[in-house]
Structure formats: structure tokens, C-alpha cells
Coordinates of C-alpha atoms and ligand atoms in Angstrom, one line a residue:
M274 CA 44.2 44.0 108.8
E275 CA 45.3 40.7 110.3
K276 CA 43.2 38.0 108.5
I277 CA 42.4 38.8 104.9
L278 CA 40.1 37.2 102.3
V279 CA 40.5 38.2 98.6
T280 CA 37.6 37.3 96.4
G281 CA 38.5 37.0 92.7
S282 CA 42.0 36.1 93.6
V283 CA 42.9 34.4 90.3
G284 CA 41.8 37.5 88.3
Q285 CA 44.0 40.3 86.8
I286 CA 44.3 42.3 90.0
G287 CA 43.5 39.6 92.6
S288 CA 46.4 37.3 91.5
E289 CA 49.0 40.0 92.1
L290 CA 47.3 41.7 95.1
T291 CA 47.0 38.4 97.0
L292 CA 50.7 37.7 96.7
E293 CA 51.6 41.2 97.8
L294 CA 49.2 41.0 100.8
R295 CA 50.9 37.7 101.7
K296 CA 54.3 39.3 101.6
R297 CA 53.2 42.2 103.9
Y298 CA 50.8 40.3 106.3
G299 CA 52.1 36.7 106.2
N300 CA 51.3 33.9 103.9
K301 CA 48.9 32.0 106.2
N302 CA 46.9 35.2 107.0
V303 CA 45.7 35.8 103.4
V304 CA 43.1 33.5 102.0
A305 CA 42.8 33.4 98.2
G306 CA 39.0 33.1 97.3
I307 CA 38.4 31.3 94.0
R308 CA 35.3 30.4 92.1
K309 CA 36.0 27.8 89.4
T310 CA 39.5 28.5 88.2
Q311 CA 42.0 26.8 90.4
P312 CA 45.1 28.8 91.5
T313 CA 48.5 27.7 90.2
G314 CA 52.1 28.3 90.9
E315 CA 53.0 30.7 93.8
L316 CA 49.4 31.7 94.4
K317 CA 48.6 28.0 95.1
E318 CA 51.7 27.1 97.0
S319 CA 52.2 30.2 99.2
G320 CA 49.0 30.2 101.3
P321 CA 45.4 29.0 101.8
Y322 CA 42.7 29.1 99.2
E323 CA 39.0 28.3 99.4
V324 CA 36.1 28.2 97.0
V325 CA 34.1 31.4 97.6
D326 CA 31.3 32.1 95.1
A327 CA 30.3 35.6 96.4
T328 CA 26.9 35.1 95.0
K329 CA 26.4 32.5 97.7
I330 CA 26.3 34.1 101.2
D331 CA 26.7 30.8 103.1
K332 CA 30.0 30.1 101.5
I333 CA 31.4 33.6 102.4
T334 CA 30.2 33.2 106.0
D335 CA 31.8 29.7 106.3
V336 CA 35.3 31.0 105.1
V337 CA 35.0 34.2 107.2
K338 CA 34.3 32.1 110.3
K339 CA 36.9 29.4 109.6
Y340 CA 39.8 31.9 109.2
N341 CA 38.5 34.7 111.6
I342 CA 38.6 37.1 108.6
D343 CA 38.7 40.8 109.5
T344 CA 39.2 42.3 106.0
I345 CA 37.8 41.4 102.6
Y346 CA 39.2 42.7 99.4
H347 CA 36.2 42.0 97.1
L348 CA 37.7 41.7 93.6
A349 CA 35.4 39.1 92.1
A350 CA 33.9 41.0 89.1
M351 CA 32.7 40.8 85.5
L352 CA 34.3 43.5 83.3
S353 CA 32.4 45.9 81.1
A354 CA 32.2 44.3 77.7
V355 CA 31.3 40.8 79.1
A356 CA 28.7 42.3 81.5
E357 CA 27.2 44.2 78.5
K358 CA 26.8 40.9 76.6
N359 CA 25.1 39.3 79.7
P360 CA 23.6 42.1 81.8
Q361 CA 21.6 39.7 84.1
A362 CA 24.8 37.9 85.1
G363 CA 26.5 41.4 85.3
W364 CA 24.0 42.5 87.9
N365 CA 24.3 39.2 89.9
V366 CA 28.0 39.4 90.1
G367 CA 28.3 43.2 90.4
V368 CA 25.6 43.9 93.0
N369 CA 24.1 40.7 94.6
A370 CA 27.6 39.4 95.4
L371 CA 28.7 42.7 96.9
Y372 CA 25.5 42.8 99.0
N373 CA 26.4 39.4 100.4
I374 CA 29.9 40.5 101.2
L375 CA 28.6 43.6 103.0
E376 CA 26.1 41.6 105.0
V377 CA 28.8 39.2 106.1
A378 CA 31.0 42.1 106.9
R379 CA 28.3 43.7 109.0
E380 CA 27.7 40.5 111.0
F381 CA 31.4 39.6 111.5
N382 CA 32.8 43.2 111.8
C383 CA 35.0 43.0 108.6
A384 CA 36.5 45.9 106.7
V385 CA 35.7 45.8 102.9
F386 CA 37.6 47.1 99.9
F387 CA 35.4 47.6 96.8
P388 CA 36.9 48.5 93.4
S389 CA 34.6 50.8 91.5
S390 CA 35.7 52.0 88.0
I391 CA 35.8 54.8 85.5
G392 CA 32.7 52.8 84.2
A393 CA 30.7 54.4 87.0
F394 CA 30.6 57.6 84.8
G395 CA 28.5 58.1 81.7
P396 CA 28.0 60.4 78.7
T397 CA 26.5 63.3 80.7
T398 CA 29.5 63.3 83.1
P399 CA 32.1 66.1 82.4
L400 CA 34.6 63.9 80.6
D401 CA 37.7 66.1 80.9
N402 CA 39.3 66.3 84.4
T403 CA 36.2 64.5 85.7
P404 CA 35.6 65.7 89.3
Q405 CA 35.4 63.4 92.3
D406 CA 31.8 64.3 93.0
T407 CA 29.9 64.8 89.8
I408 CA 27.0 63.4 87.5
Q409 CA 27.0 59.6 87.4
R410 CA 24.5 58.3 84.8
P411 CA 26.3 55.3 83.2
T412 CA 24.7 53.6 80.2
T413 CA 26.2 50.2 80.7
M414 CA 25.2 47.4 83.1
Y415 CA 28.7 47.4 84.4
G416 CA 28.4 51.1 85.2
V417 CA 25.0 50.7 86.8
T418 CA 26.5 48.0 89.1
K419 CA 29.4 50.2 90.0
V420 CA 27.3 53.1 91.0
A421 CA 25.0 50.8 93.0
G422 CA 28.1 49.4 94.6
E423 CA 29.5 52.8 95.6
L424 CA 26.2 53.7 97.1
L425 CA 25.8 50.4 99.0
C426 CA 29.3 50.8 100.5
D427 CA 28.5 54.3 101.6
Y428 CA 25.2 53.1 103.0
Y429 CA 26.8 50.2 105.0
F430 CA 29.3 52.6 106.5
K431 CA 26.8 55.3 107.5
R432 CA 24.0 52.9 108.6
F433 CA 25.9 50.0 110.2
G434 CA 29.5 51.4 110.7
V435 CA 31.0 48.8 108.3
D436 CA 34.5 50.0 107.4
T437 CA 34.1 50.2 103.6
K438 CA 36.7 51.9 101.4
G439 CA 37.2 51.9 97.7
V440 CA 38.6 53.5 94.5
R441 CA 37.4 54.1 91.0
Y442 CA 40.0 52.2 89.0
P443 CA 40.9 53.2 85.4
G444 CA 42.1 50.6 82.8
I445 CA 44.7 48.4 84.5
I446 CA 47.8 47.3 82.7
S447 CA 49.8 44.3 83.9
N448 CA 52.0 41.5 82.7
V449 CA 51.0 38.5 84.9
T450 CA 47.3 37.7 84.5
L451 CA 45.4 38.9 81.4
P452 CA 42.2 41.0 82.0
G453 CA 39.0 39.3 80.7
G454 CA 36.5 41.2 78.7
G455 CA 37.1 44.8 79.6
T456 CA 36.9 47.8 77.3
T457 CA 40.4 48.9 78.2
D458 CA 42.0 45.4 77.6
Y459 CA 43.6 46.7 74.3
A460 CA 46.1 48.6 76.3
V461 CA 47.4 45.2 77.7
E462 CA 47.1 43.1 74.5
I463 CA 49.0 45.7 72.5
Y464 CA 52.2 44.9 74.4
Y465 CA 52.0 41.2 73.9
E466 CA 51.3 41.6 70.2
A467 CA 54.1 44.1 69.8
V468 CA 56.6 41.7 71.4
K469 CA 55.3 38.6 69.6
H470 CA 54.3 40.0 66.1
K471 CA 55.4 43.7 66.0
K472 CA 51.8 44.4 64.9
F473 CA 48.4 45.1 66.6
T474 CA 44.9 45.6 65.5
C475 CA 43.2 48.1 67.8
P476 CA 39.6 47.7 68.7
L477 CA 39.3 51.4 69.8
A478 CA 39.5 54.4 67.4
R479 CA 42.3 57.0 67.3
G480 CA 41.5 59.9 69.7
T481 CA 39.8 57.7 72.3
F482 CA 41.4 58.9 75.5
L483 CA 41.0 56.9 78.7
D484 CA 42.7 56.8 82.1
M485 CA 45.1 54.0 82.8
M486 CA 47.4 52.6 85.6
Y487 CA 50.2 50.1 85.9
M488 CA 49.7 47.1 88.3
P489 CA 52.2 48.1 91.0
D490 CA 50.3 51.4 91.5
T491 CA 47.0 49.5 91.4
I492 CA 48.1 47.3 94.3
D493 CA 49.5 50.3 96.3
A494 CA 46.2 52.2 95.8
A495 CA 44.2 49.3 97.4
I496 CA 46.5 48.6 100.3
D497 CA 47.4 52.3 101.1
L498 CA 43.7 53.2 101.2
M499 CA 42.9 50.3 103.5
E500 CA 45.7 51.4 105.8
A501 CA 44.8 55.1 105.6
D502 CA 44.0 57.1 108.7
P503 CA 40.2 57.1 108.7
S504 CA 40.0 60.5 110.5
K505 CA 41.5 62.1 107.3
L506 CA 39.0 60.6 104.9
K507 CA 36.1 62.7 103.7
H508 CA 35.0 60.3 101.0
R509 CA 36.0 56.7 102.1
N510 CA 34.5 55.0 98.9
A511 CA 35.0 55.5 95.2
F512 CA 38.0 57.8 95.1
N513 CA 39.0 58.7 91.6
V514 CA 42.6 57.3 91.0
T515 CA 44.6 57.6 87.8
A516 CA 48.2 57.5 86.7
M517 CA 48.0 58.5 83.0
S518 CA 45.6 59.2 80.1
F519 CA 46.4 58.3 76.5
D520 CA 44.7 57.3 73.2
P521 CA 45.8 54.3 71.1
E522 CA 48.1 56.5 68.9
I523 CA 50.1 57.9 71.9
L524 CA 50.5 54.3 73.2
A525 CA 51.6 53.0 69.9
D526 CA 54.1 55.8 69.5
E527 CA 55.6 55.0 73.0
I528 CA 56.0 51.3 72.0
K529 CA 57.7 52.4 68.7
K530 CA 60.4 54.1 70.7
H531 CA 61.5 50.5 71.7
I532 CA 60.2 48.5 68.7
P533 CA 60.6 51.0 65.7
D534 CA 59.0 48.7 63.1
F535 CA 55.8 48.1 65.3
V536 CA 52.7 48.7 63.2
M537 CA 49.2 49.4 64.4
E538 CA 46.0 49.0 62.4
Y539 CA 42.4 49.7 63.4
D540 CA 39.3 47.5 63.4
V541 CA 36.9 49.3 65.7
D542 CA 34.6 47.2 67.9
T543 CA 31.4 49.3 67.9
M544 CA 30.3 48.1 71.3
K545 CA 33.6 48.8 73.1
Q546 CA 33.9 52.1 71.3
A547 CA 30.5 53.2 72.5
I548 CA 31.5 52.3 76.0
A549 CA 34.8 54.0 75.8
E550 CA 33.3 57.2 74.5
S551 CA 30.9 57.3 77.5
W552 CA 33.8 57.2 80.0
P553 CA 36.1 60.0 81.1
N554 CA 39.0 61.1 79.0
S555 CA 40.9 61.9 82.2
M556 CA 39.9 62.1 85.8
D557 CA 40.7 64.5 88.6
D558 CA 42.2 62.4 91.5
S559 CA 43.1 65.3 93.8
A560 CA 40.7 64.0 96.6
A561 CA 42.7 60.8 96.8
R562 CA 46.0 62.7 96.8
E563 CA 44.8 65.0 99.5
E564 CA 43.0 62.6 101.8
W565 CA 45.3 59.6 101.8
G566 CA 48.4 60.5 99.9
W567 CA 47.8 58.8 96.5
D568 CA 50.9 59.3 94.4
P569 CA 51.4 56.8 91.4
K570 CA 54.9 55.9 90.5
Y571 CA 54.6 54.8 86.9
D572 CA 53.9 57.1 83.9
L573 CA 53.5 55.9 80.3
A574 CA 57.2 55.9 79.6
A575 CA 58.2 54.0 82.7
M576 CA 55.4 51.5 82.3
T577 CA 56.1 50.8 78.7
E578 CA 59.8 50.1 79.4
D579 CA 58.9 47.6 82.2
M580 CA 56.1 45.9 80.3
L581 CA 58.2 45.4 77.2
K582 CA 61.1 44.1 79.3
V583 CA 59.0 41.6 81.3
I584 CA 57.0 40.4 78.3
G585 CA 60.1 40.2 76.1
E586 CA 61.8 37.9 78.7
K587 CA 58.7 35.7 78.9
H588 CA 58.7 35.5 75.1
A589 CA 62.4 34.6 74.9
K590 CA 61.8 31.7 77.4
G591 CA 58.9 30.5 75.2
L592 CA 56.4 31.2 78.0
I593 CA 54.1 33.2 75.8
Ligands
LIG861 C1 36.9 47.5 81.9 O1 37.4 48.0 80.8 O2 35.8 47.0 82.0 C2 37.7 47.7 83.1 C3 37.4 49.0 83.8 C4 37.9 50.3 83.3 O3 36.7 49.0 84.8 N1 39.1 47.6 82.8

């Protein structure tokens, strides 16, 4: 990895991953790919950025040639609830854009990181301790695109030797950039509302268990896998990775340890609830642990302490 392109670099994961990659590989060696939203602050100041709409293959080709890119982290995506409202756009962004990235990677010999998701599973998957290799019959467009993406990445490796790697991310919790339109977004919003109003209305029902992960582990997962010794990898793509599993009550109870008068109410969003119920309660990530040493650092308690500290400081400065 010497010259890197990150698509979706202003998104929830991309905005933090791009900066970490710049720290590790040098500012000028990491190009932030944007679509419409302009980068701001450190992301804008610290290194190059280019408009890369991944649904347009010519634009990807131009940027890969201009910077001699050898590695692409393809993070441009549409999350589950948004893709479900506009499935045609969900397919275009989820599959056609990935196909373009893989074609450019094949032609210019780039490695590719592709983030799949717990959304690649469905109601007929064993939902407790979900195995690495199991039934995948998702019932959302997001899930359909993630399964297609996993298969495309496997295919490009086997057929053309493209160095594809990827993980199945759970819900991602962070305090820099908000996620946009996912089913697991409540687990981010709850911290902001707890700090600002000591109150949160939860769109998922009590007892809805989902896998989750804090951003520092999310970034380590992507970079560690891309740097992993390929001879040890049996899977390459779509590794289950998780750091914790909880339902809204457990999360609220953890927040109450810091904000005792925090109150949670429920107003269940039927579409998000149906999606969440079709996803695993908890995944088995032993293949990632065995094949490339996956070992998350944050559990629910450590993450909650850090989230409330950082968001509390932003609130005190009037930034949120
Ligand atoms: C979503 O909720 O859509 C995402 C995901 C789990 O892939 N956070």
C-alpha cells in the first residue's frame, strides 16, 4: 500500500479512515474520493481530494492513473434504511459502483477493500453466534447488494487475481461524522441525545440485539486486514467482525451509569425493526481472529465512557 484512494471519504467511516491512512502512509499518498459533499477541516487541509463518483468508471480510471493508485478502500455506500426506500439507487451504488472499482483494479493492478455488513444475512440465517460460512438470503436491497459484492470480490480474486479483501461490519459507533440512514444509527444518536437532552426516543424495540463496534476498532479492522499476510487467509473477503452485542435496554443502562437521570422511550420504526430482526443477534468472528489476528479493543463500557467524554466536550464548547 503506497498510493491509496478512499471512496466515500466524507462518510462516517471514510472521514476517520482517510486521516488514519494519511498518518500511517503519508498525507500526499492518500487521496480522499468525494462525490458531492466537499471535505472540510483536517480532511481537506491534510491531503489531496478528487471528485470520484464510483458509478462513473471513467472518473475512477482518471484518478487511479493520475496518482498511480495501488490500493482502493471502497467505502462509498448507501446504508440499509435509505437503500430500502430507494432500491434502484441502492443497487446502483451498492453493485454497479463496486463492479467499476473492480474493473479498474483489474486493469491497473490495485488491491481493493470492500466493506460488507451484517446486512448480508437474513431471517433464515442462524441468528445467534452466526457462523462465518452460512445461509445468506437477505430480504433487503442493501443485503442483496452486500451478498453480490462479497461474491464479486471473491470472483475477481479467483478469476483475475485482484487482491480483494473485506469484512462484514456490524453497526459502527463514532463521534466524528454521523452515519446516514442505517438501521443501527440509533446506537450513535442515543449518545448525542443523552448528552444534549438526557432523553432519547428509540426506533428499535427492547430485546433487539445487534452486533456493534467502536470506530477505532473499525479502522484497525480495515487496515490490519489489508496488511495481513495473504498466505494465512482462507477467506479473504467478508470476514465476520464484531466487538459487542447489545439491545437498546443494555445500552441505555450503560449510559445511566454516567448520566443517572437519562430516560429512554420507544417509538418503533416498523421498517427499521423488520430489518433489524432479520440480522444476527451476535456473530462468530473466530475466522478473523484466527486468520489475521482480529482483536477489538473496545467493549460497551470502554466505548460508552469515551463517547460520552468526547461528545460532552463538544457540547460544552457549543459545537453540537
Ligand atoms: C446499517 O445499519 O445500514 C449499517 C450496517 C449494519 O451495515 N450500519
